[in-house]
GROMACS .gro file of C-alpha atoms in nm:
model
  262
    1UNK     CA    1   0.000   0.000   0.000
    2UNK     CA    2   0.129   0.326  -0.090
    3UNK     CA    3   0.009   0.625   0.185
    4UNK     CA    4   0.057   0.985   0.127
    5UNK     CA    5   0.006   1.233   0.374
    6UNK     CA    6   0.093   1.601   0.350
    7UNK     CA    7   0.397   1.612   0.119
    8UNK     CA    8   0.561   1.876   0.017
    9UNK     CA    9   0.863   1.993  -0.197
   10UNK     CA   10   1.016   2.341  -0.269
   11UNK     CA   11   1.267   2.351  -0.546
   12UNK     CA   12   1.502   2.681  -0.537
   13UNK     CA   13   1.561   2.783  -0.895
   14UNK     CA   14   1.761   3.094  -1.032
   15UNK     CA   15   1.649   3.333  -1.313
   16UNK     CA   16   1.783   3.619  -1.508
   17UNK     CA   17   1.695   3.781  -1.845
   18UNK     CA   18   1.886   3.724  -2.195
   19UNK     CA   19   2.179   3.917  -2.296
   20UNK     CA   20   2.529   3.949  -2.187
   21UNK     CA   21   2.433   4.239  -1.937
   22UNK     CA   22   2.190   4.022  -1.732
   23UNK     CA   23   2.446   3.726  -1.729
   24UNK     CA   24   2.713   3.982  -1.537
   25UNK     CA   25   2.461   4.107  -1.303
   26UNK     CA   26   2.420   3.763  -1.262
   27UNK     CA   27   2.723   3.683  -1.167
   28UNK     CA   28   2.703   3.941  -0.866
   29UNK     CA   29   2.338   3.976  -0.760
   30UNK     CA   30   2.170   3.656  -0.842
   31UNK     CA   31   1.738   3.616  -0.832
   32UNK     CA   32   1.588   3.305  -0.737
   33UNK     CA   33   1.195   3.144  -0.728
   34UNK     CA   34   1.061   2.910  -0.561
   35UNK     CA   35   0.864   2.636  -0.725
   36UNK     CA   36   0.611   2.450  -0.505
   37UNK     CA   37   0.667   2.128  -0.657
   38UNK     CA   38   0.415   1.963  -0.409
   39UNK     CA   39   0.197   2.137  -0.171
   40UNK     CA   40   0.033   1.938   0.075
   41UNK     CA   41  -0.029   1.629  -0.174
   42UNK     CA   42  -0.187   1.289   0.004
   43UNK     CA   43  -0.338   1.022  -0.127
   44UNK     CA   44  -0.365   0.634  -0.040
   45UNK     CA   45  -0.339   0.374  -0.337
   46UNK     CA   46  -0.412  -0.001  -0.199
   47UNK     CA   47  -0.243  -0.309  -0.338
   48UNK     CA   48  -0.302  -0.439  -0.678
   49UNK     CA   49  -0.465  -0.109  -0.837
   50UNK     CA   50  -0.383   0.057  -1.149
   51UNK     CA   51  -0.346   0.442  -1.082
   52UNK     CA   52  -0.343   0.703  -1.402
   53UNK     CA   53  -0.193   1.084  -1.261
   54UNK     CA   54  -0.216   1.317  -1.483
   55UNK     CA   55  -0.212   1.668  -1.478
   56UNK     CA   56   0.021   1.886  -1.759
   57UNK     CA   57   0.386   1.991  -1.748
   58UNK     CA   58   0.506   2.082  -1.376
   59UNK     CA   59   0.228   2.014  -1.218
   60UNK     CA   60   0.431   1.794  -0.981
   61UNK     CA   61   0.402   1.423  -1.116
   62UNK     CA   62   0.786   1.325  -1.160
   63UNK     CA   63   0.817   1.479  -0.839
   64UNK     CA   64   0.595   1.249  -0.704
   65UNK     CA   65   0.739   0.963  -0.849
   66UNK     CA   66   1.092   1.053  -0.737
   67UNK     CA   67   0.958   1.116  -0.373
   68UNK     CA   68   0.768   0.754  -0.343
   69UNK     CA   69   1.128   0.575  -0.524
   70UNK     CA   70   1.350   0.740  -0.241
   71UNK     CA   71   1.552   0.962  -0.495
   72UNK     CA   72   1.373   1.280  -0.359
   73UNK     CA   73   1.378   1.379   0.027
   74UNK     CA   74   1.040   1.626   0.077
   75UNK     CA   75   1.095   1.905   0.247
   76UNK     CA   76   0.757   1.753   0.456
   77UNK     CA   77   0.505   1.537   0.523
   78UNK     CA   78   0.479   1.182   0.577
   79UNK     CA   79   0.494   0.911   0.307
   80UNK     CA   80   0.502   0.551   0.355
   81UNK     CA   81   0.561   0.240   0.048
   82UNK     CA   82   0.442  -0.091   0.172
   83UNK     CA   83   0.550  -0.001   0.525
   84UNK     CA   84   0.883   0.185   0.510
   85UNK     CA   85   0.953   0.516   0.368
   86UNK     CA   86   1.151   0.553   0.035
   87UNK     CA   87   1.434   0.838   0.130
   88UNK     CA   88   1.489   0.638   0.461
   89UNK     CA   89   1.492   0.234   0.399
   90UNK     CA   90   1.636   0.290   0.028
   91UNK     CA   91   1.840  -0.073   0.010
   92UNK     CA   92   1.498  -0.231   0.151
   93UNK     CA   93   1.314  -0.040  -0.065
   94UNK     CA   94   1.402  -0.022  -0.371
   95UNK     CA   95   1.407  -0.449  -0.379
   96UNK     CA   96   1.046  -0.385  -0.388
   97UNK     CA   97   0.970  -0.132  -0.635
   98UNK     CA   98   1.033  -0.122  -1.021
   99UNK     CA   99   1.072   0.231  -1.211
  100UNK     CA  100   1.090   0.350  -1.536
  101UNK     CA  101   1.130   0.697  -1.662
  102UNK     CA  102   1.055   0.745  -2.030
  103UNK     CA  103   1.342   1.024  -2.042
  104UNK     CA  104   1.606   0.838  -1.916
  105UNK     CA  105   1.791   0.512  -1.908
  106UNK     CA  106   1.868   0.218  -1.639
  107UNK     CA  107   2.066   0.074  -1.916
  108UNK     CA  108   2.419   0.110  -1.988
  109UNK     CA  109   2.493   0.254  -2.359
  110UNK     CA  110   2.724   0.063  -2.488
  111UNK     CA  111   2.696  -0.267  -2.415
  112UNK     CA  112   2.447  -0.541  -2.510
  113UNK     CA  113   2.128  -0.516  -2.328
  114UNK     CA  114   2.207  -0.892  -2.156
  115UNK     CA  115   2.499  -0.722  -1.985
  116UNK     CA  116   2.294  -0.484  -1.859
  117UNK     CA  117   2.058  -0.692  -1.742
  118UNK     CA  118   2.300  -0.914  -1.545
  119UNK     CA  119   2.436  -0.619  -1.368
  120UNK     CA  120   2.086  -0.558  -1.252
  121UNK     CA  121   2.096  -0.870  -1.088
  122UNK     CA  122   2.421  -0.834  -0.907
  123UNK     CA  123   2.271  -0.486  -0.790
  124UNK     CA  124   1.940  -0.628  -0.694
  125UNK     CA  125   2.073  -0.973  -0.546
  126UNK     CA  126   1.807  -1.190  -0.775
  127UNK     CA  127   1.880  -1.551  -0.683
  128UNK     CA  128   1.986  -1.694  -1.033
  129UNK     CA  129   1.671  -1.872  -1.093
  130UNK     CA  130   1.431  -1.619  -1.038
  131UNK     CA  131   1.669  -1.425  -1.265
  132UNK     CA  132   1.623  -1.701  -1.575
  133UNK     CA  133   1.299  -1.783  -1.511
  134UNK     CA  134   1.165  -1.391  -1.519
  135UNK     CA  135   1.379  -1.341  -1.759
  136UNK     CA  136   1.281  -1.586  -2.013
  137UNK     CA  137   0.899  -1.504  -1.926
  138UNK     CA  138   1.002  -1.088  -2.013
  139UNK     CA  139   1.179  -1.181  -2.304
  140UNK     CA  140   0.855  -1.387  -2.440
  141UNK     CA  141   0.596  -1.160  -2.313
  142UNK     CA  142   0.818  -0.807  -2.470
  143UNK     CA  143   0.927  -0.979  -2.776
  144UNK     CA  144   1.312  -0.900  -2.686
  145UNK     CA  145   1.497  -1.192  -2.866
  146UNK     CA  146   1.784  -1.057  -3.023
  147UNK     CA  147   1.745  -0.678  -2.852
  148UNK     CA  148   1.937  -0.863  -2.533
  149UNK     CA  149   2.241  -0.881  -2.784
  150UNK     CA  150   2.236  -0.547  -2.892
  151UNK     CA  151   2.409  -0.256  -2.761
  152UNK     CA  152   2.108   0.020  -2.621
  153UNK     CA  153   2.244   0.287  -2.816
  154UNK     CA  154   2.154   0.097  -3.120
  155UNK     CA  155   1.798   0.030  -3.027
  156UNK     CA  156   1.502   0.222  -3.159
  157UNK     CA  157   1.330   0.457  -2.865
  158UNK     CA  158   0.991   0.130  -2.856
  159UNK     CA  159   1.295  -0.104  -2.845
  160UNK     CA  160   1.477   0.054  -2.568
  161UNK     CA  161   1.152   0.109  -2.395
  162UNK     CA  162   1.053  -0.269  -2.411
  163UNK     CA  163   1.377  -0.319  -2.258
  164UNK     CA  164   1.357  -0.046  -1.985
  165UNK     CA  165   1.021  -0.207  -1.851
  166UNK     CA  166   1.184  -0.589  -1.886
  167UNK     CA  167   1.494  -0.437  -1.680
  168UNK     CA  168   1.296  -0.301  -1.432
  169UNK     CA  169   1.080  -0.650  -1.341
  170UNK     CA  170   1.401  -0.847  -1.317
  171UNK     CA  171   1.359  -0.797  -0.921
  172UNK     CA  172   0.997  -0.889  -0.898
  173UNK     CA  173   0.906  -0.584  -0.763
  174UNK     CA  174   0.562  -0.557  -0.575
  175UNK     CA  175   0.496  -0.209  -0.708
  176UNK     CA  176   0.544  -0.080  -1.081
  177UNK     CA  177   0.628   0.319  -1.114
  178UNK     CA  178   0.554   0.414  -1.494
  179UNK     CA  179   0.672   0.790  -1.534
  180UNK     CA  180   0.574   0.815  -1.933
  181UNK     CA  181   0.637   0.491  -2.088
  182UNK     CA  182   0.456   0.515  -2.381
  183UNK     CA  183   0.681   0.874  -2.468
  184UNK     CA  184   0.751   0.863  -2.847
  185UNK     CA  185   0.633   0.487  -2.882
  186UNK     CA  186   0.500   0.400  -3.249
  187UNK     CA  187   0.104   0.228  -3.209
  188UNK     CA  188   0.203  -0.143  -3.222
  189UNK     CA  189   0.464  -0.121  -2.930
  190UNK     CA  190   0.203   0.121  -2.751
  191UNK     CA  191  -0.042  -0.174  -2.754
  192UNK     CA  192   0.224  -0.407  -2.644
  193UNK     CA  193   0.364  -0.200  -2.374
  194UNK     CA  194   0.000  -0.158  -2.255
  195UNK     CA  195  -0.093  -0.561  -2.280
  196UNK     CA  196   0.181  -0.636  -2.112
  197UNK     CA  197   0.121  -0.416  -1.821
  198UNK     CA  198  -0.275  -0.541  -1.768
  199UNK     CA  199  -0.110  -0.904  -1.773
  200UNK     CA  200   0.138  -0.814  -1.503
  201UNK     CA  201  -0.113  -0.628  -1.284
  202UNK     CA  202  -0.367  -0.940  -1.357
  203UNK     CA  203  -0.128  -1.242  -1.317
  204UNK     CA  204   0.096  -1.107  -1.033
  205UNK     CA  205  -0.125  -0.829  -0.878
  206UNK     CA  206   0.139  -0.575  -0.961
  207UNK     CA  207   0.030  -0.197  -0.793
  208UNK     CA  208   0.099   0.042  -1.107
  209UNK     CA  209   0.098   0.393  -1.097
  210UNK     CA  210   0.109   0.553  -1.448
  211UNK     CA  211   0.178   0.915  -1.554
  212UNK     CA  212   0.162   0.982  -1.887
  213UNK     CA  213  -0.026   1.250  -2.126
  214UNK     CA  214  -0.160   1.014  -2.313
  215UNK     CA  215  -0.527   0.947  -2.289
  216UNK     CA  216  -0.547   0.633  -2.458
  217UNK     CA  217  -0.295   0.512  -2.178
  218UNK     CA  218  -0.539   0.588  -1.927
  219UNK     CA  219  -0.827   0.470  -2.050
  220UNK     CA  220  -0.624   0.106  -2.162
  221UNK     CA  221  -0.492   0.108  -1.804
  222UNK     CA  222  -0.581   0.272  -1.564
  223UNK     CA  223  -0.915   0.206  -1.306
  224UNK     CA  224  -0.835   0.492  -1.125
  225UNK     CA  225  -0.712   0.812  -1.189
  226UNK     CA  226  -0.575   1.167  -0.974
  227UNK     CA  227  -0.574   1.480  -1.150
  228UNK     CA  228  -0.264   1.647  -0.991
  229UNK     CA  229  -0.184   2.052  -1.063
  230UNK     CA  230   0.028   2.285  -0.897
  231UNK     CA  231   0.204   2.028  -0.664
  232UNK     CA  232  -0.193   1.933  -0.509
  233UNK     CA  233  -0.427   1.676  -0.584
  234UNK     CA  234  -0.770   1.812  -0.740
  235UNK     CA  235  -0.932   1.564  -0.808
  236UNK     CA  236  -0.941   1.167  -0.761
  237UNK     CA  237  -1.209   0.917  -0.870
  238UNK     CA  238  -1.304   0.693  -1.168
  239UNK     CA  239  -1.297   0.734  -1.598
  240UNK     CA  240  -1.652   0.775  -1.569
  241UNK     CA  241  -1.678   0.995  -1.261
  242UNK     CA  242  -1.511   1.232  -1.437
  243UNK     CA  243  -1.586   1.162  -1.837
  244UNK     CA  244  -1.869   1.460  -1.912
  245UNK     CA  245  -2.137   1.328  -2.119
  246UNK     CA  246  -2.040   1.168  -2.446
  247UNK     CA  247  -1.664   1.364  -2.429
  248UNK     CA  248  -1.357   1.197  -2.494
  249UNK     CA  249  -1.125   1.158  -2.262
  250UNK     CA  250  -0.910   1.427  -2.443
  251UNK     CA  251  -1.160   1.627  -2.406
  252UNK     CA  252  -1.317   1.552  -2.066
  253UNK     CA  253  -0.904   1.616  -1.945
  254UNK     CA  254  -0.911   1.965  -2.133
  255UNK     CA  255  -1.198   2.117  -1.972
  256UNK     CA  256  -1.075   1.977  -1.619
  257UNK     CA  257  -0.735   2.192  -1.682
  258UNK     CA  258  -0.917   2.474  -1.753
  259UNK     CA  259  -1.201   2.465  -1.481
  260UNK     CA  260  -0.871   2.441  -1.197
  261UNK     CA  261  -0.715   2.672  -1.404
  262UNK     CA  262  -0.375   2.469  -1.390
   0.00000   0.00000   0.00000
């Protein structure tokens, strides 16, 4: 169970204007703003659900995500991951959880995926067969076959995301963090990417929470979705406690951004 109680997260960033002028009064009287990445968020997901948060750029959902994997310390507030809390029991922790960021990379550049995935079991301690057996059932399930003998740099963005989802179950995790996984994914691997998750949260009763600003993602996925903007939760409930009539999704999402004016 994932329980969030009154986070919150300031983030201290500098600004100047353009020009050569403003970057030497920079260097001697510098401005700063602070960002209120999360103000007083909580919310409780239980095991085994399928959470969509959304909300649009900077509202606060990587933030969120970084806070519940440990890699963020709030500046408040109370948060607690299947009993421990992330920033403080990270070795315990992070045996538990999966995460994948569909910016960045878990896997090494230059090598073949394989090697990659072997040092994530060194790092994670997977007993060797729970290492072939999960990952003979990712490599079925994602269609990797000869990807594990390529090097990631040479792997097309849905390749290297099929990858970045297999390398992040290696562990078994209890808990799934998707932070855009579908980013810049061509329609077949989107469907993939999105049958395999429903499998893993039917078949192992994986808890997934999903950000993304896709729609279709939400509606494939998701059974429950927060509307997150400016660092606090707005809204919380169902697809159809919040679909309008015979709106789309796109649509229903639209007019909820511009009713909280976020």
């Amino acid at each position: 169970m994932i329980q969030v109680s009154h986070l919150r997260k300031t983030f201290r960033v500098a600004r100047r204007g353009a020009g050569f002028s403003q970057a030497v009064k920079a260097l001697f009287h510098r401005e700063y703003e602070e960002i209120h990445a999360l103000d007083d968020l909580s919310f409780t997901i239980r095991d085994g659900e399928m959470v969509g948060y959304i909300g649009p750029n900077g509202a606060g959902k990587s933030s969120t995500i970084k806070v519940l994997s440990g890699i963020l310390t709030p500046d408040s507030g109370q948060c607690l991951v299947n009993g421990r809390t992330p920033w403080k029991d990270r070795v315990a922790h992070v045996k538990e959880i999966g995460v994948v960021f569909g910016q960045r990379t878990q896997l090494w550049w230059d090598v073949p995926v394989a090697d990659s995935f072997e040092l994530l079991k060194e790092i994670y301690t997977v007993p060797e067969k729970t290492y072939r057996e999960n990952l003979e059932e990712l490599t079925q399930l994602l269609d990797l076959g000869d990807l594990l003998r390529t090097p990631a740099r040479q792997l097309s963005l849905g390749q290297r995301m099929r990858c970045e989802i297999a390398a992040s179950l290696l562990h078994s995790p209890k808990i799934l963090f998707l932070d855009e996984p579908t980013i810049g994914l061509d329609a077949v691997s989107k469907l993939a990417v999105r049958d395999f998750i429903l499998r893993l949260n039917r078949e192992r009763g994986t808890t997934v929470l999903l950000t993304t600003h896709d729609m279709q993602d939400i509606e494939a996925l998701a059974s429950r979705v927060l509307l997150i903007g400016r660092g606090k939760i707005l809204l919380d409930g169902t697809l159809e406690d919040i679909r309008r009539g015979g709106e789309s999704i796109d649509e229903t999402v639209a007019q909820l951004y511009r009713q909280y004016d976020i």
